[in-house]
Tab-separated table of C-alpha atoms in Angstrom:
chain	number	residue	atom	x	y	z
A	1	UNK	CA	-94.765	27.463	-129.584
A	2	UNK	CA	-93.436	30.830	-130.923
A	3	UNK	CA	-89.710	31.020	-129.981
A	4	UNK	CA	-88.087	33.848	-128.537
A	5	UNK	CA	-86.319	36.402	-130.335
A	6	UNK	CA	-82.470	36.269	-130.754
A	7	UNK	CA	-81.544	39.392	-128.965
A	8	UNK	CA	-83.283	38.021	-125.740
A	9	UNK	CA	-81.995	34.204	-126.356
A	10	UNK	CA	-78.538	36.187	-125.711
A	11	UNK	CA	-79.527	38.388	-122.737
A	12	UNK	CA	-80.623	35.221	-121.187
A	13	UNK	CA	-77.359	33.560	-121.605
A	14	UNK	CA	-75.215	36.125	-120.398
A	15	UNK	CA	-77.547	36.711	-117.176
A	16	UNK	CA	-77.053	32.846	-116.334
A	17	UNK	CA	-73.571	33.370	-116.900
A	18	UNK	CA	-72.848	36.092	-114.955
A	19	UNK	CA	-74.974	34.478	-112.002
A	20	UNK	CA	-72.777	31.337	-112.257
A	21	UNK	CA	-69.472	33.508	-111.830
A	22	UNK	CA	-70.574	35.443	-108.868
A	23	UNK	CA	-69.879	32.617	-106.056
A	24	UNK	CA	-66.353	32.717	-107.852
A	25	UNK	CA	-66.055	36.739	-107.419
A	26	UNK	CA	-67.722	36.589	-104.272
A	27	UNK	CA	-65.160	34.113	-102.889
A	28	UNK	CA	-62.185	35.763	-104.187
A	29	UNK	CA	-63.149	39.078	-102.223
A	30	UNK	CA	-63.984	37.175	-99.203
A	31	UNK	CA	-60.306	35.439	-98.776
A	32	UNK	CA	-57.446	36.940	-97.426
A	33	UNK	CA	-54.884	38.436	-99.449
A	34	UNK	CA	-51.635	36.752	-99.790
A	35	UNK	CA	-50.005	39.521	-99.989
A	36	UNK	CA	-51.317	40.674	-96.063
A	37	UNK	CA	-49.990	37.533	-94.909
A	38	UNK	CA	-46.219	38.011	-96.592
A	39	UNK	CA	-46.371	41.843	-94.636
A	40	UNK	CA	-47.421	40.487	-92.100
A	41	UNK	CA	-44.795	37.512	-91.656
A	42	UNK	CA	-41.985	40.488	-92.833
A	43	UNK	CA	-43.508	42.595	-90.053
A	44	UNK	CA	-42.912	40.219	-87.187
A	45	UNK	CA	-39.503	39.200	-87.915
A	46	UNK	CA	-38.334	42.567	-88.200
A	47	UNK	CA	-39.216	42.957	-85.003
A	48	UNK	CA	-37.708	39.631	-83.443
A	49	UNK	CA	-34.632	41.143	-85.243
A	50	UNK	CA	-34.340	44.522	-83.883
A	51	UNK	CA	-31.673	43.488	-81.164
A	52	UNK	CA	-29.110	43.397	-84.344
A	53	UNK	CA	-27.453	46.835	-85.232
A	54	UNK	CA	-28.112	46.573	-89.298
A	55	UNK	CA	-31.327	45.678	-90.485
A	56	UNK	CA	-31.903	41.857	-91.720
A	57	UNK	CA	-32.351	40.173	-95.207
A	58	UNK	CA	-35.895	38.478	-94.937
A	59	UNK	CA	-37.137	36.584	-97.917
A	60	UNK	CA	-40.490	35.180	-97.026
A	61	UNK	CA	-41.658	32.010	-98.763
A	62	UNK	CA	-43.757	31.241	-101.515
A	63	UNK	CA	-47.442	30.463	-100.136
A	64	UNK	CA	-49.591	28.209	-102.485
A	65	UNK	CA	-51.582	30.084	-104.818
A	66	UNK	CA	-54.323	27.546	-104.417
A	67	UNK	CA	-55.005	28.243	-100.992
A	68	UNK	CA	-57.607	30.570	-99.904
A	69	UNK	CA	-58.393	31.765	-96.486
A	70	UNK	CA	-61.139	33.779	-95.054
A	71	UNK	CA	-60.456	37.193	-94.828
A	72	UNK	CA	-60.090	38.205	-90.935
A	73	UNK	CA	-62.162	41.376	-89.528
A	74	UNK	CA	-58.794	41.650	-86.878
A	75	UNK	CA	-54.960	41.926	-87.452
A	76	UNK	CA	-53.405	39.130	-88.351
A	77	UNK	CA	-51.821	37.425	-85.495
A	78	UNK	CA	-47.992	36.065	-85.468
A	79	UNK	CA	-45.963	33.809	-83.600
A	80	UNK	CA	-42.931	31.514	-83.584
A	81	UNK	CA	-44.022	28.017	-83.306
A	82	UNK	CA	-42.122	25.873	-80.345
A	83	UNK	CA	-38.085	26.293	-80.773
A	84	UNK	CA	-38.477	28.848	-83.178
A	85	UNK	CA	-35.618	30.500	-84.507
A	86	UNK	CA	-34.935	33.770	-85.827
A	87	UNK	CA	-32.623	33.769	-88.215
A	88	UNK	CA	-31.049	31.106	-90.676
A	89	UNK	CA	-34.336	28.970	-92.117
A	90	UNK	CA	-37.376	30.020	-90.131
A	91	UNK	CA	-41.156	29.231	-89.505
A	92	UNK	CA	-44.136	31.490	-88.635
A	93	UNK	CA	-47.187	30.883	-87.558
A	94	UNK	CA	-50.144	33.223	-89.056
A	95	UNK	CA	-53.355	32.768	-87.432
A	96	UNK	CA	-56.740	34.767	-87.859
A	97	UNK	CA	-59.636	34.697	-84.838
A	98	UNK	CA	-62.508	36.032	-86.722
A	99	UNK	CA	-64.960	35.789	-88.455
A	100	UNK	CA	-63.680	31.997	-89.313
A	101	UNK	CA	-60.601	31.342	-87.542
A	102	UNK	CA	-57.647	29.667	-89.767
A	103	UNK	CA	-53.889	29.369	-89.252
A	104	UNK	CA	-50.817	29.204	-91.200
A	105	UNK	CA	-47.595	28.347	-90.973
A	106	UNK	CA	-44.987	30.201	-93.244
A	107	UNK	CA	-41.041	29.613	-94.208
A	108	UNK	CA	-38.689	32.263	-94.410
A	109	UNK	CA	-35.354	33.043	-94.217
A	110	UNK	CA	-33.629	35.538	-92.042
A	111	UNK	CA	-29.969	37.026	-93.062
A	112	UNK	CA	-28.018	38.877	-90.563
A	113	UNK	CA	-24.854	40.420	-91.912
A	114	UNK	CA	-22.290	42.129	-89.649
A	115	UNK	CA	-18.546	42.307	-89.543
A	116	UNK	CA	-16.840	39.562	-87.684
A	117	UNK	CA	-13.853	38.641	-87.073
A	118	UNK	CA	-11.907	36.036	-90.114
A	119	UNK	CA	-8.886	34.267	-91.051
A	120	UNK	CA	-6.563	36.319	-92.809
A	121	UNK	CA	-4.437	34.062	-94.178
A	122	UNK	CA	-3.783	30.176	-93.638
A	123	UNK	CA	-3.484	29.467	-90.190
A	124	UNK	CA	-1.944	26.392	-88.242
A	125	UNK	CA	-3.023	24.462	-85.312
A	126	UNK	CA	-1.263	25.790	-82.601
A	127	UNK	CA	-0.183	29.152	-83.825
A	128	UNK	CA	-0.511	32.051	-81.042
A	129	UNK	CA	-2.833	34.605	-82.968
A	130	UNK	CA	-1.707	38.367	-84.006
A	131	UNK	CA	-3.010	41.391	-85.523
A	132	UNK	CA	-1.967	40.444	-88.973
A	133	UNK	CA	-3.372	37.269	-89.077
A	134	UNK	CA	-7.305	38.690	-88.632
A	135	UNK	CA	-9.334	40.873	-90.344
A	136	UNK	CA	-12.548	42.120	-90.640
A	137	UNK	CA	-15.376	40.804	-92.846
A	138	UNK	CA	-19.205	40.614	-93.349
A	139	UNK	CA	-20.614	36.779	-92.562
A	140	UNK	CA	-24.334	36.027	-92.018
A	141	UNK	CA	-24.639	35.648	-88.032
A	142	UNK	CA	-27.516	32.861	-88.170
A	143	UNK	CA	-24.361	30.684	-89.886
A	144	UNK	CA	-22.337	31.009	-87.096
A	145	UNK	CA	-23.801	28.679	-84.468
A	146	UNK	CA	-20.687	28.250	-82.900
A	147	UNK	CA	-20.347	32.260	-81.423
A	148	UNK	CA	-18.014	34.850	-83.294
A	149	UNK	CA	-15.869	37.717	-82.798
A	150	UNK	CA	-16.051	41.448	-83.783
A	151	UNK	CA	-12.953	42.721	-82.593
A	152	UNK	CA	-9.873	41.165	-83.310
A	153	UNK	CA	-8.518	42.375	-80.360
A	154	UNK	CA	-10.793	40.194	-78.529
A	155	UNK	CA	-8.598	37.119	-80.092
A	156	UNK	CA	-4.948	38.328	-80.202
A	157	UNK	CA	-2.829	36.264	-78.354
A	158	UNK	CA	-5.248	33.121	-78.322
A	159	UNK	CA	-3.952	29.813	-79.920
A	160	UNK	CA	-5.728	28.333	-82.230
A	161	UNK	CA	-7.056	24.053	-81.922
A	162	UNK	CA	-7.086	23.763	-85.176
A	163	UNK	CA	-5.935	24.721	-88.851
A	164	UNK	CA	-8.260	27.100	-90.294
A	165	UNK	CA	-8.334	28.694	-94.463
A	166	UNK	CA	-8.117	31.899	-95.105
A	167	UNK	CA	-11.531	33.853	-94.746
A	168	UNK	CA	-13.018	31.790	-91.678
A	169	UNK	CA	-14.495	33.206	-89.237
A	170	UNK	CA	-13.172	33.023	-85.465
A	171	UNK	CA	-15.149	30.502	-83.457
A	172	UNK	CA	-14.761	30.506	-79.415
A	173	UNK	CA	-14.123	26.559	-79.583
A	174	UNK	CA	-11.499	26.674	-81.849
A	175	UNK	CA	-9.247	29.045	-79.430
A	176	UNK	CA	-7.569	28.208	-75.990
A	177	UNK	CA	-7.178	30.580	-73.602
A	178	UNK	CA	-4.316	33.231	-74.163
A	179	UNK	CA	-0.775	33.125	-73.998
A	180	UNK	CA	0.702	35.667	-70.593
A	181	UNK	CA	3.765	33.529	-70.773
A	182	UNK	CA	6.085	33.570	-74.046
A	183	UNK	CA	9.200	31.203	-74.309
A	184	UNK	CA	12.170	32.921	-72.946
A	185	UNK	CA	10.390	35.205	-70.289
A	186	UNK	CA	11.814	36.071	-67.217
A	187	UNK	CA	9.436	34.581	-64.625
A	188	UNK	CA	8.611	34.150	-60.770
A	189	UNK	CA	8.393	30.385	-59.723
A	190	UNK	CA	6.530	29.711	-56.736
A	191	UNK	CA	7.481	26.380	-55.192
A	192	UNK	CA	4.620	25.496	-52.453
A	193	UNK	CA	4.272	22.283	-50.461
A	194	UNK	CA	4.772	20.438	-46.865
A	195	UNK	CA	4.571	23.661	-45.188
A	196	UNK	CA	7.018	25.627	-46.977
A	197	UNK	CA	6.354	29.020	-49.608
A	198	UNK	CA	9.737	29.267	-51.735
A	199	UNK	CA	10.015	31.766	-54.697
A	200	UNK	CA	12.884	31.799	-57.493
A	201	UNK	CA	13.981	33.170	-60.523
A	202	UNK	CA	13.255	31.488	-64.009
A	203	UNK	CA	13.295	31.070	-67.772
A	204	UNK	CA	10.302	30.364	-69.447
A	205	UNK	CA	11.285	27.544	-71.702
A	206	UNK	CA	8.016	27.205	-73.713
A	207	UNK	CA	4.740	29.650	-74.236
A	208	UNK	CA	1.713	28.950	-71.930
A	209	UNK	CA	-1.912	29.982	-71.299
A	210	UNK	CA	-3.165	29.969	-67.537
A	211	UNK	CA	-3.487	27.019	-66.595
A	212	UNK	CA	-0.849	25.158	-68.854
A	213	UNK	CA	1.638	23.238	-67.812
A	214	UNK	CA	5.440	24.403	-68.926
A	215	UNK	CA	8.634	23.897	-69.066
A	216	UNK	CA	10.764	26.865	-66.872
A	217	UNK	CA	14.475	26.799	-65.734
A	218	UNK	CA	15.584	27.978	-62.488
A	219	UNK	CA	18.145	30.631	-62.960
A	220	UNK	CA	20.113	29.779	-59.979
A	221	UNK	CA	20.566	26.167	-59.905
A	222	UNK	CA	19.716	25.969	-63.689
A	223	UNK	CA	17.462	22.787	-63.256
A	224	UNK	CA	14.929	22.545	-65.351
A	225	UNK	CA	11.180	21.964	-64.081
A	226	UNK	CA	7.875	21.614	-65.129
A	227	UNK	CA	5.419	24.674	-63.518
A	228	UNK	CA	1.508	25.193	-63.790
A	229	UNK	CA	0.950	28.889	-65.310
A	230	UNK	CA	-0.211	31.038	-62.736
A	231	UNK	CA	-1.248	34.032	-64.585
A	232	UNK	CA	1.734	36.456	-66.190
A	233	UNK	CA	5.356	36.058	-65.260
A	234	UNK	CA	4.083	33.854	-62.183
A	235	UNK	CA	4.359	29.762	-62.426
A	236	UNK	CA	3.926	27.579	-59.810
A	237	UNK	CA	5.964	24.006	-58.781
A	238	UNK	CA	4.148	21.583	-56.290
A	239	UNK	CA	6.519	19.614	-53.902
């Protein structure tokens, strides 16, 4: 049997090698490109963060370089799975409806940055907050589960819970309610009970928030009494 001749052995070879690559090619052009997905994912959470007056930090997670998904004939469709966040650590869900439906879901991470309001310097439990003590500095919000300032008026004359280092940020649960009444203030006491309305002069003898209870002397008899804070210069002694 006459053999055939070299130049066609070849042709023959590289036609059954070229048909054995085409499922290969043919399923590479038929998956969706990572790269859609990542937009896509980017896309969304730009959006969830548009309530925010700078423009986030999204870093979008690495999606395995094995997988391959059918491309979809439709925009991509994205969601926040059940208790989804938006910033800090997040997951989204990227799903496709045709021609084969698939879904994904994707980590990322959402960065928020915007002035708040921080710990100047060392600060003590109990120390009535001023101007000098705060400043101004950036802080990613999705760190701050706890609220935050970004004014430090909004916290001048609050008393801190607890000791704080310099550079943290103002929290709502580590303040108590402002001080209206400083030690040594002149103040109204109101002494209410069994029918009677009596008011008096006073010293405030300590600092206090609404609400507190204080130590206040009465100016005339120069007892000394303990009075709920009423609001400023105003106390108030139950019979």
């Amino acid at each position: 049997m006459a053999s055939s001749p070299p130049g066609a052995r070849i042709g023959t070879w590289l036609l059954i090698g070229f048909m054995a690559l085409m499922p290969l090619s043919a399923a590479a052009s038929e998956s969706e490109p990572h790269e859609n997905i990542r937009v896509a994912v980017e896309a969304f959470l730009l959006e969830q963060a548009a309530e925010f007056a700078r423009e986030p930090i999204i870093s979008v997670g690495r999606i395995d370089q094995r997988l391959r998904l059918h491309a979809c004939s439709e925009p991509l469709d994205t969601y926040l799975p059940p208790g989804g966040r938006t910033t800090g650590n997040v997951t989204v869900g990227v799903r496709c409806s045709a021609p084969k439906p698939w879904s994904l879901i994707v980590q990322a991470k959402v960065e928020v940055m915007e002035p708040v309001v921080v710990s100047a310097r060392p600060l003590q439990r109990g120390e009535v907050l001023r101007a000098d003590d705060l400043e101004l500095a950036e802080r990613d919000l999705a760190s701050l589960r706890g609220g935050y300032f970004g004014d430090p008026s909004e916290v001048v004359g609050m008393k801190l819970k607890r000791s704080l280092g310099v550079g943290l940020p103002l929290q709502r649960g580590m303040l108590a309610a402002p001080i209206v009444i400083k030690r040594g203030d002149r103040v109204s006491i109101r002494a209410a009970g069994g029918g009677l309305d009596v008011r008096m002069q006073g010293e405030a003898l300590e600092a206090g928030a609404r609400g507190d209870t204080i130590r206040v002397r009465n100016l005339s008899s120069k007892r000394e009494l303990e009075a709920r804070v009423a609001g400023p210069g105003q106390v108030e002694v139950n019979f």
